[in-house]
Each structure stands twice: as C-alpha cells, then as structure tokens.
Coordinates of C-alpha atoms in Angstrom, one line a residue:
Chain A
M165 CA 0.0 0.0 0.0
I166 CA 2.8 2.4 0.8
W167 CA 4.1 1.9 -2.8
N168 CA 0.7 2.8 -4.2
T169 CA 0.6 5.9 -2.0
I170 CA 4.0 6.9 -3.2
L171 CA 2.9 6.3 -6.8
L172 CA -0.2 8.6 -6.2
A173 CA 2.1 11.2 -4.7
L174 CA 4.5 11.1 -7.6
R175 CA 1.6 11.4 -10.1
E176 CA 0.4 14.4 -8.2
I177 CA 3.8 16.1 -8.2
R178 CA 4.2 15.4 -11.9
R179 CA 0.8 17.0 -12.5
N180 CA 2.1 20.2 -11.0
V181 CA 5.8 20.3 -11.9
L182 CA 6.3 24.1 -11.7
R183 CA 4.4 24.5 -8.5
S184 CA 6.2 21.5 -7.0
F185 CA 9.5 23.1 -7.9
L186 CA 8.6 26.5 -6.4
T187 CA 7.3 24.7 -3.3
V188 CA 10.6 23.0 -2.7
L189 CA 12.7 26.0 -3.5
G190 CA 12.8 26.9 0.1
I191 CA 14.0 23.5 1.1
V192 CA 16.6 23.4 -1.7
I193 CA 18.1 26.7 -0.5
G194 CA 17.9 25.7 3.1
V195 CA 19.6 22.4 2.7
A196 CA 22.2 23.9 0.3
A197 CA 22.9 26.7 2.8
V198 CA 23.4 24.3 5.7
I199 CA 25.7 22.0 3.8
I200 CA 27.7 24.8 2.2
M201 CA 28.2 26.5 5.6
V202 CA 29.3 23.4 7.4
T203 CA 31.5 22.1 4.6
L204 CA 33.3 25.4 4.2
G205 CA 33.5 25.8 7.9
G206 CA 35.1 22.3 8.1
G207 CA 37.6 23.3 5.4
V208 CA 38.5 26.5 7.2
T209 CA 39.0 24.7 10.4
V210 CA 41.4 22.2 8.7
K211 CA 43.2 25.1 7.0
V212 CA 43.7 27.0 10.2
G213 CA 45.0 23.9 11.9
D214 CA 47.4 23.3 8.9
Q215 CA 48.7 26.8 9.0
I216 CA 49.4 26.7 12.7
S217 CA 51.2 23.4 12.5
S218 CA 53.2 24.9 9.6
L219 CA 54.9 27.0 12.3
G220 CA 56.5 23.9 13.5
S221 CA 55.3 20.9 15.5
N222 CA 55.3 20.9 19.3
L223 CA 56.3 24.5 19.3
L224 CA 56.4 26.7 22.4
I225 CA 57.1 30.4 22.1
I226 CA 58.6 32.3 25.1
T227 CA 58.3 36.1 25.1
P228 CA 59.1 38.6 27.9
G229 CA 56.3 40.6 29.5
K230 CA 53.2 39.3 31.1
R231 CA 49.8 39.2 29.4
M232 CA 47.5 41.8 30.7
G233 CA 44.6 40.7 28.6
P234 CA 43.9 40.3 24.9
G235 CA 46.8 41.8 23.0
Q236 CA 48.2 43.7 25.9
V237 CA 51.7 43.0 27.2
S238 CA 53.3 44.9 30.1
G239 CA 56.9 45.9 29.7
A240 CA 59.5 43.6 31.1
G241 CA 63.2 43.0 30.6
P242 CA 64.2 40.9 27.6
F243 CA 65.9 37.6 27.9
K244 CA 69.6 37.0 27.5
I245 CA 71.3 34.3 25.6
E246 CA 72.0 32.6 28.9
D247 CA 68.3 32.1 29.5
A248 CA 68.2 30.0 26.3
T249 CA 71.2 28.0 27.2
A250 CA 69.8 27.4 30.6
I251 CA 66.5 26.1 29.1
A252 CA 68.5 23.9 26.7
R253 CA 70.5 22.5 29.6
E254 CA 67.8 22.2 32.3
I255 CA 64.7 21.1 30.6
P256 CA 64.4 17.5 29.5
G257 CA 62.7 16.4 26.3
L258 CA 63.5 19.3 24.1
A259 CA 64.4 18.9 20.4
G260 CA 65.7 22.5 20.0
V261 CA 66.0 25.9 21.6
A262 CA 66.1 28.9 19.3
P263 CA 66.6 32.3 20.8
M264 CA 66.1 35.2 18.5
S265 CA 66.0 39.0 18.3
S266 CA 64.2 41.0 15.7
R267 CA 63.8 44.5 14.4
A268 CA 62.0 46.1 11.5
M269 CA 64.5 47.6 9.0
T270 CA 64.9 48.7 5.4
V271 CA 67.1 46.5 3.3
V272 CA 68.7 47.9 0.2
F273 CA 70.1 46.2 -2.9
G274 CA 71.2 48.4 -5.8
N275 CA 68.5 50.9 -6.3
Q276 CA 65.8 48.7 -4.7
N277 CA 64.8 49.0 -1.1
W278 CA 62.3 47.1 1.0
S279 CA 61.0 47.3 4.6
T280 CA 61.2 44.0 6.3
M281 CA 61.8 42.2 9.6
V282 CA 65.4 41.3 10.3
S283 CA 66.0 38.6 12.9
G284 CA 69.1 37.3 14.5
I285 CA 68.9 33.5 15.0
T286 CA 70.9 30.5 16.0
D287 CA 71.2 27.2 14.1
D288 CA 68.3 25.6 16.0
Y289 CA 65.9 28.0 14.4
F290 CA 65.6 25.9 11.2
S291 CA 64.7 22.7 13.0
V292 CA 62.5 24.3 15.6
R293 CA 60.4 26.0 12.9
G294 CA 60.5 23.0 10.6
W295 CA 61.7 25.3 7.9
A296 CA 64.6 24.8 5.5
V297 CA 66.7 26.8 3.1
Q298 CA 65.7 26.3 -0.5
S299 CA 68.8 27.5 -2.3
G300 CA 72.2 28.3 -0.8
R301 CA 73.0 27.1 2.7
E302 CA 72.4 27.6 6.4
F303 CA 74.9 29.5 8.6
N304 CA 77.9 27.5 9.6
A305 CA 79.3 27.2 13.1
S306 CA 82.1 29.8 12.6
E307 CA 79.7 32.3 11.1
L308 CA 77.4 31.9 14.1
R309 CA 80.3 32.1 16.6
S310 CA 82.1 35.1 15.1
G311 CA 79.1 37.1 14.0
A312 CA 79.9 37.2 10.3
A313 CA 78.1 39.6 8.0
V314 CA 76.0 36.9 6.2
C315 CA 72.3 36.6 5.8
I316 CA 69.5 34.4 4.5
V317 CA 66.4 36.0 2.9
G318 CA 62.8 35.0 2.7
A319 CA 61.1 34.3 -0.6
T320 CA 59.3 37.7 -0.6
V321 CA 62.5 39.6 0.0
Q322 CA 64.2 37.7 -2.8
T323 CA 61.4 38.7 -5.2
K324 CA 61.2 42.3 -4.1
L325 CA 64.9 43.0 -4.2
F326 CA 66.2 40.6 -6.8
G327 CA 63.3 39.8 -9.0
N328 CA 64.1 36.8 -11.0
Q329 CA 67.9 37.2 -10.4
T330 CA 69.3 34.9 -7.7
A331 CA 70.0 36.5 -4.4
V332 CA 72.7 34.1 -3.2
G333 CA 76.2 35.6 -3.5
N334 CA 75.0 39.2 -3.6
R335 CA 75.4 41.8 -0.9
I336 CA 72.6 43.7 0.6
R337 CA 72.8 46.7 2.9
L338 CA 71.2 46.9 6.3
Q339 CA 71.7 50.4 7.7
K340 CA 75.5 50.7 7.9
I341 CA 76.5 47.1 7.3
A342 CA 76.8 45.2 4.1
C343 CA 75.8 41.6 4.4
E344 CA 76.3 38.7 2.0
V345 CA 73.2 36.6 1.1
I346 CA 74.1 33.0 1.5
G347 CA 70.7 31.4 1.2
V348 CA 67.0 31.8 0.4
M349 CA 64.3 30.2 2.5
E350 CA 61.5 28.0 1.1
A351 CA 58.2 29.9 0.6
K352 CA 55.8 29.4 3.4
G353 CA 52.9 31.7 2.4
Q354 CA 50.5 33.6 4.6
S355 CA 50.1 32.8 8.3
T356 CA 46.7 32.3 9.9
M357 CA 46.8 36.0 11.0
G358 CA 47.3 37.0 7.4
T359 CA 50.9 38.1 7.7
D360 CA 53.5 37.2 5.1
Q361 CA 55.8 34.6 6.7
D362 CA 58.3 34.9 3.8
D363 CA 58.9 38.6 4.4
L364 CA 62.1 38.4 6.5
V365 CA 65.9 38.5 6.6
L366 CA 67.8 36.1 8.9
M367 CA 71.3 36.6 10.2
P368 CA 73.4 35.0 13.0
L369 CA 72.2 36.2 16.4
R370 CA 75.6 37.4 17.4
T371 CA 75.8 39.5 14.2
F372 CA 72.4 41.1 14.9
Q373 CA 73.3 41.8 18.6
R374 CA 76.7 43.4 17.8
R375 CA 76.1 45.2 14.6
I376 CA 72.5 46.1 14.6
A377 CA 71.0 46.1 18.1
G378 CA 74.2 47.0 20.0
N379 CA 73.1 44.8 23.0
T380 CA 72.9 41.2 24.1
D381 CA 69.2 41.0 24.3
V382 CA 67.0 38.1 23.1
N383 CA 63.4 39.1 22.3
M384 CA 62.0 35.6 21.9
I385 CA 62.9 32.0 22.5
Q386 CA 61.3 29.4 20.5
V387 CA 61.4 25.8 21.8
S388 CA 60.3 22.6 20.2
A389 CA 59.6 19.5 22.3
Q390 CA 60.6 16.1 21.2
K391 CA 58.0 13.9 19.7
G392 CA 55.8 12.2 22.4
V393 CA 56.9 14.7 25.1
S394 CA 54.0 16.5 26.7
T395 CA 54.1 20.2 25.8
E396 CA 52.1 21.0 28.9
K397 CA 54.9 19.6 31.1
V398 CA 57.6 21.4 29.1
Q399 CA 55.6 24.6 29.5
R400 CA 55.4 24.2 33.3
D401 CA 59.1 23.3 33.5
I402 CA 60.1 26.4 31.5
E403 CA 57.9 28.6 33.6
R404 CA 59.4 27.2 36.8
L405 CA 63.0 27.7 35.5
L406 CA 62.5 31.2 34.2
H407 CA 60.7 32.2 37.4
E408 CA 63.9 31.3 39.2
L409 CA 66.3 32.7 36.7
R410 CA 64.5 36.1 36.5
H411 CA 64.3 36.3 40.4
I412 CA 60.6 36.7 40.5
P413 CA 59.2 36.8 44.1
A414 CA 57.3 33.6 44.8
N415 CA 53.8 35.2 45.1
S416 CA 54.2 37.6 42.0
E417 CA 53.0 36.8 38.5
N418 CA 55.5 35.8 35.9
D419 CA 56.9 38.7 33.7
F420 CA 57.2 36.4 30.7
N421 CA 54.8 34.2 28.8
V422 CA 55.1 30.7 27.5
M423 CA 52.7 30.0 24.6
D424 CA 52.0 26.4 23.6
M425 CA 51.1 26.4 19.9
K426 CA 49.0 23.3 20.4
E427 CA 46.8 25.3 22.8
I428 CA 46.5 28.0 20.2
T429 CA 45.7 25.5 17.5
K430 CA 43.0 24.1 19.7
M431 CA 41.6 27.5 20.5
L432 CA 41.5 28.7 17.0
T433 CA 40.0 25.5 15.6
N434 CA 37.4 25.6 18.3
T435 CA 36.6 29.1 17.4
T436 CA 36.1 28.2 13.7
K437 CA 34.0 25.2 14.8
V438 CA 31.7 27.4 16.9
L439 CA 31.4 29.8 14.0
T440 CA 30.6 27.0 11.6
G441 CA 27.9 25.8 14.0
L442 CA 26.4 29.3 14.2
L443 CA 26.4 29.7 10.5
G444 CA 24.9 26.3 10.1
A445 CA 22.2 27.2 12.6
V446 CA 21.3 30.4 10.8
A447 CA 21.1 28.3 7.6
A448 CA 18.9 25.8 9.4
V449 CA 16.4 28.6 10.0
S450 CA 16.0 29.0 6.3
L451 CA 15.2 25.2 6.2
L452 CA 12.5 25.9 8.7
V453 CA 11.1 28.7 6.6
G454 CA 11.2 26.3 3.6
G455 CA 9.1 23.9 5.7
I456 CA 6.5 26.5 6.4
G457 CA 6.4 27.2 2.6
I458 CA 5.6 23.6 2.0
M459 CA 2.8 23.7 4.6
N460 CA 1.4 26.8 3.1
I461 CA 1.3 25.2 -0.4
M462 CA -0.1 21.9 0.9
L463 CA -2.9 23.8 2.7
V464 CA -3.8 25.6 -0.5
S465 CA -3.5 22.4 -2.4
V466 CA -6.0 20.6 0.0
T467 CA -8.5 23.4 -0.5
E468 CA -8.0 23.4 -4.2
R469 CA -8.3 19.6 -4.4
T470 CA -11.2 19.2 -2.1
R471 CA -13.4 17.7 -4.8
E472 CA -10.6 15.4 -5.8
I473 CA -10.4 14.2 -2.2
G474 CA -14.1 13.6 -2.3
I475 CA -13.7 11.5 -5.5
R476 CA -11.0 9.5 -3.9
M477 CA -13.1 8.9 -0.8
A478 CA -16.2 7.9 -2.9
I479 CA -14.0 5.4 -4.8
G480 CA -13.0 3.9 -1.5
A481 CA -10.0 5.7 -0.1
M482 CA -9.8 5.4 3.6
E483 CA -9.0 8.3 5.9
R484 CA -5.6 6.9 6.6
E485 CA -4.9 6.6 2.8
V486 CA -5.8 10.2 2.1
L487 CA -3.7 11.3 5.1
L488 CA -0.8 9.2 3.9
Q489 CA -1.1 10.4 0.3
F490 CA -0.8 14.1 1.3
L491 CA 1.9 13.3 3.9
V492 CA 3.9 11.3 1.4
E493 CA 3.4 14.0 -1.1
A494 CA 4.9 16.5 1.3
I495 CA 7.8 14.1 2.2
V496 CA 8.6 13.3 -1.4
L497 CA 8.5 17.0 -2.2
S498 CA 10.8 18.0 0.6
S499 CA 13.2 15.1 0.1
F500 CA 13.4 16.0 -3.6
G501 CA 14.2 19.5 -2.5
G502 CA 16.7 18.0 -0.1
L503 CA 18.4 16.0 -2.9
I504 CA 18.5 19.0 -5.2
G505 CA 19.9 21.0 -2.3
I506 CA 22.6 18.4 -1.7
V507 CA 23.8 18.4 -5.3
L508 CA 23.7 22.2 -5.4
A509 CA 25.6 22.4 -2.1
L510 CA 28.3 20.0 -3.1
V511 CA 28.9 21.7 -6.4
G512 CA 28.7 25.1 -4.7
S513 CA 30.9 24.4 -1.8
F514 CA 33.5 22.8 -4.1
A515 CA 33.5 25.9 -6.2
I516 CA 33.6 28.3 -3.3
A517 CA 36.3 26.2 -1.5
S518 CA 38.6 26.3 -4.5
A519 CA 37.9 30.1 -4.9
L520 CA 38.8 30.7 -1.3
S521 CA 41.7 28.1 -1.5
V522 CA 40.2 26.3 1.4
P523 CA 40.3 22.5 1.3
F524 CA 37.0 20.9 0.2
I525 CA 36.1 18.3 2.8
F526 CA 33.1 16.1 2.0
N527 CA 31.1 15.7 5.2
A528 CA 28.9 12.7 4.7
Q529 CA 27.4 13.2 8.1
I530 CA 26.0 16.7 7.5
V531 CA 24.7 15.6 4.1
L532 CA 22.8 12.8 5.7
I533 CA 21.6 15.0 8.5
A534 CA 20.4 17.7 6.1
F535 CA 18.6 15.1 4.0
L536 CA 16.9 13.5 7.0
F537 CA 16.0 17.0 8.3
S538 CA 14.4 17.9 5.0
A539 CA 12.4 14.7 5.0
A540 CA 11.4 15.5 8.6
V541 CA 10.3 19.0 7.6
G542 CA 8.0 17.2 5.1
V543 CA 6.5 15.1 7.9
I544 CA 6.1 17.9 10.4
F545 CA 4.7 20.5 8.0
G546 CA 2.8 18.0 5.8
Y547 CA 0.9 16.5 8.7
F548 CA -1.5 19.3 9.4
P549 CA -2.7 19.8 5.8
A550 CA -2.8 16.0 5.4
R551 CA -5.0 15.6 8.4
K552 CA -7.2 18.3 7.2
A553 CA -7.7 16.5 3.9
A554 CA -8.4 13.1 5.6
R555 CA -11.1 14.6 7.8
L556 CA -13.1 16.0 5.0
D557 CA -16.7 14.8 4.6
P558 CA -16.9 13.0 1.2
I559 CA -20.4 14.4 0.4
E560 CA -19.3 18.0 1.2
A561 CA -16.1 17.4 -0.7
L562 CA -17.9 16.1 -3.8
R563 CA -20.1 19.1 -3.8
H564 CA -17.2 21.5 -3.5
E565 CA -16.6 23.6 -6.7
Chain B
M291 CA -16.4 -9.9 -3.3
S292 CA -16.9 -10.2 -7.0
A293 CA -20.2 -9.3 -8.6
Q294 CA -20.7 -12.3 -10.8
P295 CA -24.4 -13.1 -11.1
T296 CA -25.1 -15.8 -8.6
A297 CA -28.1 -17.3 -7.0
F298 CA -28.4 -14.5 -4.4
D299 CA -32.0 -14.4 -3.3
A300 CA -31.5 -12.4 -0.1
P301 CA -31.8 -8.7 -1.0
L302 CA -28.6 -6.9 -2.0
I303 CA -29.8 -3.6 -0.6
E304 CA -32.4 -3.5 2.2
L305 CA -33.5 -0.2 3.7
S306 CA -36.0 -0.2 6.5
G307 CA -37.5 2.7 8.3
V308 CA -34.6 5.0 7.2
T309 CA -34.8 8.6 8.3
K310 CA -32.3 11.3 7.9
S311 CA -32.4 14.7 9.4
Y312 CA -29.9 17.6 9.2
G313 CA -29.4 20.2 11.7
S314 CA -30.9 20.2 15.2
G315 CA -33.8 21.7 17.1
S316 CA -36.2 24.0 15.3
A317 CA -33.8 24.4 12.4
S318 CA -33.7 20.7 11.8
M319 CA -34.7 19.5 8.3
Q320 CA -35.9 16.0 7.7
A321 CA -34.8 14.8 4.3
L322 CA -36.0 11.2 4.8
R323 CA -39.0 10.2 6.9
G324 CA -39.0 6.5 7.0
V325 CA -38.0 4.9 3.8
D326 CA -38.4 1.1 3.2
L327 CA -36.7 0.0 0.0
T328 CA -35.4 -3.4 -1.1
I329 CA -33.2 -3.9 -4.2
H330 CA -32.2 -7.3 -5.4
Q331 CA -29.1 -8.3 -7.3
G332 CA -29.3 -7.5 -11.1
E333 CA -32.1 -4.9 -10.8
F334 CA -31.9 -1.5 -12.6
V335 CA -33.6 1.0 -10.4
A336 CA -34.3 4.6 -11.3
I337 CA -35.0 6.9 -8.4
M338 CA -37.0 9.9 -9.4
G339 CA -38.5 12.9 -7.6
A340 CA -38.5 16.7 -7.4
S341 CA -35.5 18.4 -5.8
G342 CA -35.8 18.2 -2.0
S343 CA -37.7 14.9 -2.3
G344 CA -34.8 13.1 -0.6
K345 CA -33.5 11.2 -3.7
S346 CA -30.0 12.5 -3.3
T347 CA -30.0 11.7 0.4
I348 CA -31.1 8.1 -0.2
M349 CA -28.4 7.9 -2.9
N350 CA -25.7 9.0 -0.4
I351 CA -27.0 6.5 2.1
I352 CA -27.1 3.6 -0.4
G353 CA -23.6 4.7 -1.5
C354 CA -22.3 4.4 2.1
L355 CA -21.2 8.1 2.0
D356 CA -23.8 8.9 4.6
T357 CA -25.5 7.0 7.4
P358 CA -29.2 7.0 8.4
T359 CA -30.3 9.0 11.5
T360 CA -32.6 6.1 12.4
G361 CA -33.6 2.9 10.7
S362 CA -31.3 0.3 9.2
Y363 CA -29.5 -0.2 6.0
R364 CA -28.3 -3.7 5.2
F365 CA -25.9 -4.2 2.3
K366 CA -25.5 -8.0 1.5
G367 CA -26.7 -8.5 5.0
I368 CA -24.1 -6.1 6.6
A369 CA -25.6 -3.4 8.9
V370 CA -24.0 -0.4 7.3
E371 CA -25.1 2.0 10.0
Q372 CA -22.9 0.2 12.4
L373 CA -19.8 0.6 10.3
D374 CA -17.2 3.3 10.9
R375 CA -15.9 5.7 8.2
N376 CA -13.1 3.4 7.2
Q377 CA -15.3 0.3 7.0
R378 CA -17.7 2.1 4.8
A379 CA -14.8 3.2 2.6
Q380 CA -13.9 -0.5 2.3
L381 CA -17.4 -1.3 1.3
R382 CA -17.3 1.4 -1.4
R383 CA -14.0 0.2 -2.6
Y384 CA -15.0 -3.5 -3.1
E385 CA -18.8 -3.3 -3.8
L386 CA -19.7 0.1 -5.2
G387 CA -19.0 2.1 -8.3
F388 CA -20.0 5.8 -8.7
V389 CA -20.9 7.8 -11.7
F390 CA -21.7 11.5 -11.1
Q391 CA -23.5 14.2 -13.0
G392 CA -20.3 16.3 -13.2
F393 CA -18.1 13.3 -14.2
N394 CA -15.7 14.0 -11.3
L395 CA -12.6 12.9 -13.1
L396 CA -9.2 14.0 -11.8
S397 CA -8.1 16.9 -13.9
R398 CA -4.7 16.9 -15.6
T399 CA -4.7 13.1 -15.2
S400 CA -5.0 10.8 -18.2
A401 CA -8.0 8.7 -18.8
L402 CA -6.0 5.6 -18.1
E403 CA -4.8 6.9 -14.7
N404 CA -8.3 7.9 -13.8
V405 CA -9.6 4.4 -14.5
E406 CA -6.7 2.9 -12.6
L407 CA -7.4 4.9 -9.5
P408 CA -9.9 2.5 -7.8
L409 CA -7.5 -0.4 -8.6
I410 CA -4.7 1.4 -6.9
Y411 CA -6.7 1.5 -3.8
R412 CA -7.4 -2.1 -4.2
G413 CA -3.6 -2.7 -4.3
L414 CA -3.4 -4.4 -7.6
P415 CA 0.0 -4.9 -9.2
N416 CA 1.1 -2.5 -11.9
A417 CA 0.7 -4.6 -15.0
E418 CA -2.6 -6.1 -14.0
R419 CA -4.0 -2.7 -13.1
R420 CA -3.0 -1.3 -16.4
Q421 CA -4.5 -4.1 -18.3
L422 CA -7.8 -4.0 -16.5
A423 CA -8.0 -0.3 -17.0
L424 CA -7.3 -0.5 -20.7
N425 CA -9.9 -3.3 -21.0
A426 CA -12.5 -1.1 -19.2
L427 CA -11.7 1.8 -21.5
A428 CA -12.2 -0.5 -24.5
T429 CA -15.5 -1.6 -23.1
V430 CA -16.8 2.0 -23.0
G431 CA -15.5 2.5 -26.6
L432 CA -12.5 4.6 -25.7
N433 CA -9.8 2.6 -27.3
G434 CA -6.9 4.9 -28.1
W435 CA -8.0 7.6 -25.7
A436 CA -6.1 6.3 -22.7
S437 CA -3.5 9.1 -22.6
H438 CA -5.9 11.9 -23.0
T439 CA -6.7 14.1 -20.1
P440 CA -10.3 15.1 -19.3
S441 CA -9.9 18.6 -20.8
E442 CA -9.1 16.9 -24.1
L443 CA -12.2 14.8 -24.1
S444 CA -15.8 15.7 -24.8
G445 CA -18.5 15.5 -22.1
G446 CA -19.8 12.2 -23.4
Q447 CA -16.3 10.8 -23.5
Q448 CA -15.6 12.1 -20.0
Q449 CA -18.7 10.4 -18.7
R450 CA -17.6 7.1 -20.4
V451 CA -14.2 7.4 -18.7
A452 CA -16.2 7.8 -15.4
I453 CA -18.2 4.7 -16.2
A454 CA -15.1 2.8 -17.0
R455 CA -13.7 3.9 -13.6
A456 CA -16.9 2.7 -11.9
I457 CA -17.0 -0.7 -13.5
V458 CA -13.3 -1.5 -13.7
T459 CA -13.5 -3.1 -10.2
Q460 CA -16.6 -5.1 -11.2
P461 CA -18.7 -3.8 -8.3
A462 CA -21.9 -5.3 -7.1
V463 CA -23.7 -2.0 -7.5
L464 CA -23.3 0.9 -9.9
L465 CA -24.6 4.1 -8.4
A466 CA -25.3 6.8 -11.0
D467 CA -26.3 10.3 -9.8
E468 CA -27.9 12.1 -12.8
P469 CA -25.4 10.6 -15.1
T470 CA -26.8 12.3 -18.2
G471 CA -27.5 15.7 -16.5
N472 CA -24.6 17.4 -18.3
L473 CA -25.0 15.7 -21.7
D474 CA -27.1 16.4 -24.8
S475 CA -29.8 13.9 -25.7
A476 CA -27.7 11.9 -28.2
R477 CA -24.8 11.5 -25.7
S478 CA -27.4 10.8 -23.0
V479 CA -28.8 7.9 -24.9
E480 CA -25.4 6.5 -25.6
V481 CA -24.5 6.6 -21.9
M482 CA -27.8 5.1 -20.9
E483 CA -27.4 2.3 -23.4
M484 CA -24.0 1.6 -22.0
I485 CA -25.3 1.4 -18.4
T486 CA -28.1 -0.8 -19.5
R487 CA -25.7 -3.1 -21.3
F488 CA -23.5 -3.5 -18.1
N489 CA -26.7 -4.2 -16.2
Q490 CA -27.8 -6.9 -18.6
E491 CA -24.5 -8.5 -19.6
S492 CA -22.6 -8.3 -16.4
G493 CA -25.5 -8.4 -14.0
I494 CA -24.3 -5.3 -12.2
T495 CA -27.1 -3.8 -10.1
V496 CA -27.7 -0.3 -11.1
V497 CA -29.3 2.4 -8.9
M498 CA -29.7 5.7 -10.8
V499 CA -31.0 9.1 -9.7
T500 CA -32.6 11.1 -12.5
H501 CA -35.3 13.6 -13.0
E502 CA -35.7 12.9 -16.7
P503 CA -38.4 10.4 -17.5
D504 CA -36.7 9.5 -20.8
M505 CA -33.7 8.2 -18.9
A506 CA -35.8 6.5 -16.2
A507 CA -37.4 4.6 -19.1
F508 CA -34.2 2.6 -19.4
A509 CA -34.7 1.1 -15.9
S510 CA -36.6 -2.0 -15.0
R511 CA -38.0 -0.4 -11.9
V512 CA -38.8 3.2 -11.1
V513 CA -39.1 4.5 -7.5
H514 CA -40.6 8.0 -7.0
F515 CA -39.7 9.9 -3.9
H516 CA -41.9 12.7 -2.5
D517 CA -41.2 14.6 0.7
G518 CA -38.8 12.1 2.0
L519 CA -41.0 9.1 1.4
V520 CA -41.4 6.5 -1.3
A521 CA -44.4 7.7 -3.3
S522 CA -44.6 4.9 -5.9
D523 CA -42.5 1.9 -6.8
K524 CA -43.2 0.4 -10.3
R525 CA -41.7 -2.3 -12.3
Q526 CA -41.5 -1.8 -16.1
A527 CA -40.0 -3.2 -19.2
G528 CA -36.8 -1.3 -19.8
V529 CA -36.4 0.5 -23.1
A530 CA -33.5 -1.6 -24.2
S531 CA -35.1 -4.9 -23.5

C-alpha cells in the first residue's frame, strides 16, 4: 500500500511540476545553505590547523612581559642568551631551543629597497620552525660564533629586491652594514593571522646583537619539544625555570609568557568550529522557513483539491490513505528538495572552496543530517494539511466547486 | 467480493425505516422520513423525484457516503449504520462504483490513470492494473484515448471514462447520480445504453437518480420519492429490453 501511495504522490507532483518546484525551492536553498556553511567551515578549520602546524610541531614560544589581557603585554626586561642555554640545559625532552631577536628595517640592494623584519637567530631556528633553506646554505658554526656579516632572505625579500635574479652571492645593505646573502628560505605563504611569513631576513644572532641592536638581548625564545613529550609539562618546566632565573618573588606573577602552539591551534579550531555551528544554525532557520512554505502550499492544495479528495473517498480511499497520500506528497517533495539542495551544495561548496583556496572536505554526516532533516520537515509541515484532507466529509467534498 | 451473477436471493440492498435529518432543534430538516426499499441483485432501479424529495440523500446512504439518522441499512446483510468511516470506505472500494453528473474525473490526469485509481486503492500490481483499466476503456469504446486528459475529451467521452472507472472493479452496484445531467440527448442515450448493457450483460445492479423520464425509461424499476418518502414503486420493461 505504501508503494501505491508513493505512486499517487508522484503522479500528483508530476501533475504540477512548476508549482512543486517552487514549493521545494525553500528546502533546496535551506539544505544547500546548511551543507555549504558546514562544509566550508570544516575546510577553514582544517586550513587553520594546517597553517598553525606549519609554524612547527610541538612549538612553544617564550616572550618577555606578562599578558595583561587580549593583545596587551606589560613591559618587562628581555631575555639573555644565557636564558636560552639554561633552558636547553635544564629542561628535559627538548628537540631544539632557538633564541632570536628582531627589528623592522629597510634593506637595500642596488636601487631597490624594502622594509622587512630582520632577525638574529641560531642554528636551532631551522629545526624548531621546521623550515629549510631552498637555495644556498644555512649559517655554519664559525659564522654563528664570530658574528659574520652573512644573511638568508625569505622568498618575498628575494622577489622584491632581486626579482628573477638569484639573491645568493649578492650583498645587501642593512643600515651601515653590508651583508652577503648565502641562502633563500622556502616559501611558506601567509600565516593564519594574514601576515606574510616569507617577508624576513635572517642573520646570526651574534651579528644582529653586535652590529644592529648593539646589546645582548634576546626578544623571543622558540622551543620545540621532542615527539611524544607533553608540551604541557615542558611549558610548566620552562615557567618554573625562568621564574627562578629572573628572580621573581614567589607570590608575584611571571613577567614572561610561554605559549603552547598546540593550545592556540585548539583554541582557533574551536573558534572556527563554533562559527561553523552558528552559520549552520542560521542556515537551518531557512530550512524551517522552507518547511513553512511547504505547509502553506499543501494547505492551499488541500482546499483546491477538495473535490478530488471527495472523489478518492467515494472510490473507496480510507482516511488513513488520504492522510498518507498528502503526507507522502509533502515528504517526497521535501526530500526531492533536499536531494537537489545536496547536489547544489556539493557543487557550490566545491567551487567556493577552490575560490577561497580552502580544502573541500566532504562531510557525509552533514549531508545525511540535512537530507533527513528535509524529510522530517515534510513530515512535520505536511501532517497538518494531510489531516485536514483526511477529515473531509466525502459528500461535502464532492459538492465543492 | 466479485459481482458475478449468482443465486443470491437475499436482497442486496435492504433499507427499512430509514430517516435522515440535518441540523438540530427548530432548524432541523428531515430529508427522509421512514423509507423502506429493497433492491435485489441485477435490478436496474431509477430513483425519481423533485428536488428536495430526498432522492440525493437516499443515494448517499445507499452509497455508504452517509448514514441514516434512524432505521437500518443492510448491504449484503451487513448493517452499514454500524460501520465506521473506514469500514464504509472499504465497502465502497469493493462493492460500489460511482458515476456522477459532473463526471468528477481527476483533472490533468490521463483517462488511463483515472480508471486505474480504484484499482490502486485495491492494491493491484502494476501490470494487471494497467491491463484491467485498458480493458475497461475499451468496453466503453475509448480505445486509443487512454493518454488523453479530461480537458481533451468531450463531455460524453468524460462520462464514459467515469463509467469505465466505476465498472473496472466489477462492483456489485453501480450508483449513478444524474449521469446524463450534463449531456445532450444523443450522448445521454449513448451513456444510458452503456449502463443498460452492463446491467444486462454483467449483471451489475444499477441504482440511478434522475429527474428525466426519458432516462428513467431505461430502468426495469422506477421509484418515485416525495417529501422524504417512497411515493410509488413500479416495475417496467426497460427501453433496451
């Protein structure tokens, strides 16, 4: 009997193709919106995670100053190179400790100049950041020790200053010092925050301290934990050690900050997940509106087809069968809408994902949920009109003009 | 459940003391005031009367679309007044076929699908349903019109589709409510001859409401209603016999 009812419903939908299509348009848009939002949200979450892990795995970043709140840091004395050596010596389970000091500067080559960030680093920098030189070489031990005038440039600086020419072997000017380019870093692209990670010049920390900064400060220490070592424990250990080294009274707050990138990854991906959920919920409202549209049309249809219902009843349709017919009609309509919406959403989110260069991640779960939801919309919003049809008096219905 | 002519001496339709009133209190209107009527298998009964005489009401009751206020209606011995809506729907599905004055076909639906409709409710398989419907259309002389929708058919053709739909299930009773009311006289005669043929060849009992004596002349029995009561009940030789 259910097959017969579906057959009747399909015949009815075919009888009114245009109206059926307009009826389900709301559902189509609703389902498509939900799926697109959730699919793109998933893609963004993955992309954010990827970008953060591109900073280096198991990375902890230590900066001076305590956090006063979002974006605010109170002034505090910088670190010294001894702090980094102490961390390397005292803390177990570390893969590398990379102290660095940076300053924004203008670099000049020939008649080209470019404002960029110049950083003094040690050899651990490359392994801690998981970043390698693409052409040329890294600093050797004697250059690091003696503070030689050599540097490695990022891909952006290479393009801005040298164009298609190779940078390696040329000399660039940084204020008063001339510095030989010995390598170019691999391109890394934009960070999650939208800054260009390739816009930098690296030199040995000692060179930076002596010839540019004129002090022995270290602005930042980046630390990477060995695989399988808990970054939470490393974070606690470093905090305890620096607390001691910087002679902070026992009951005062630390005047430095240890950030675990894993935490930040988690935080950011959670944020995008919440945003995805919100957008999906907003889209779900349009599904609801689509459902009300179906109810509306079904109610009109019941009135319009009163005589037909009378005919069906005279021929021997039972109350249940009339109810089921209208209900199935609503469900078939809304599921059709759901299917069209799914196809539209997959095509749409694939196109948008590639336009935004976000990975397209097929989420079977949300597709299934959206489909079931659209069918449920049919049941919920089709029931009232269907019951109205089933309760009609056949004699009255037959008389209806 | 089939309507093959059998030795069925008990009355097919047995109405006794049937009354029907609409509304309540002082506004109440009595459409039937105690009708006794017995119809046997194979009869062709024409019900006549002025408007308001109760002929439509008795038709609705015989057709199990309505129930008597008091009195009893037995169909094949079943007390119809004790059945609920769904049971009466079942009775209509298996025992009754309806033909209306206004044809009452589903619009934008092919003749074939219209004729198939009662078979769908009977739950017949696809191929069998289709075959039976095509046969029924052929019986009413509409070979080749199966895919036409009502708006593409003339009134006479539409009524023949409606007859095909009524007889495709081989019901025990064919109920015709002013079947020629919307047709010209030539089409009317065609339709009446068709109904008479089903009555005589298939033994389908026919109950027909009409106000046209010409059409009532086809019946083998004419029952006149007046003020909610049976005024006269005469047997006659039908026109076609």
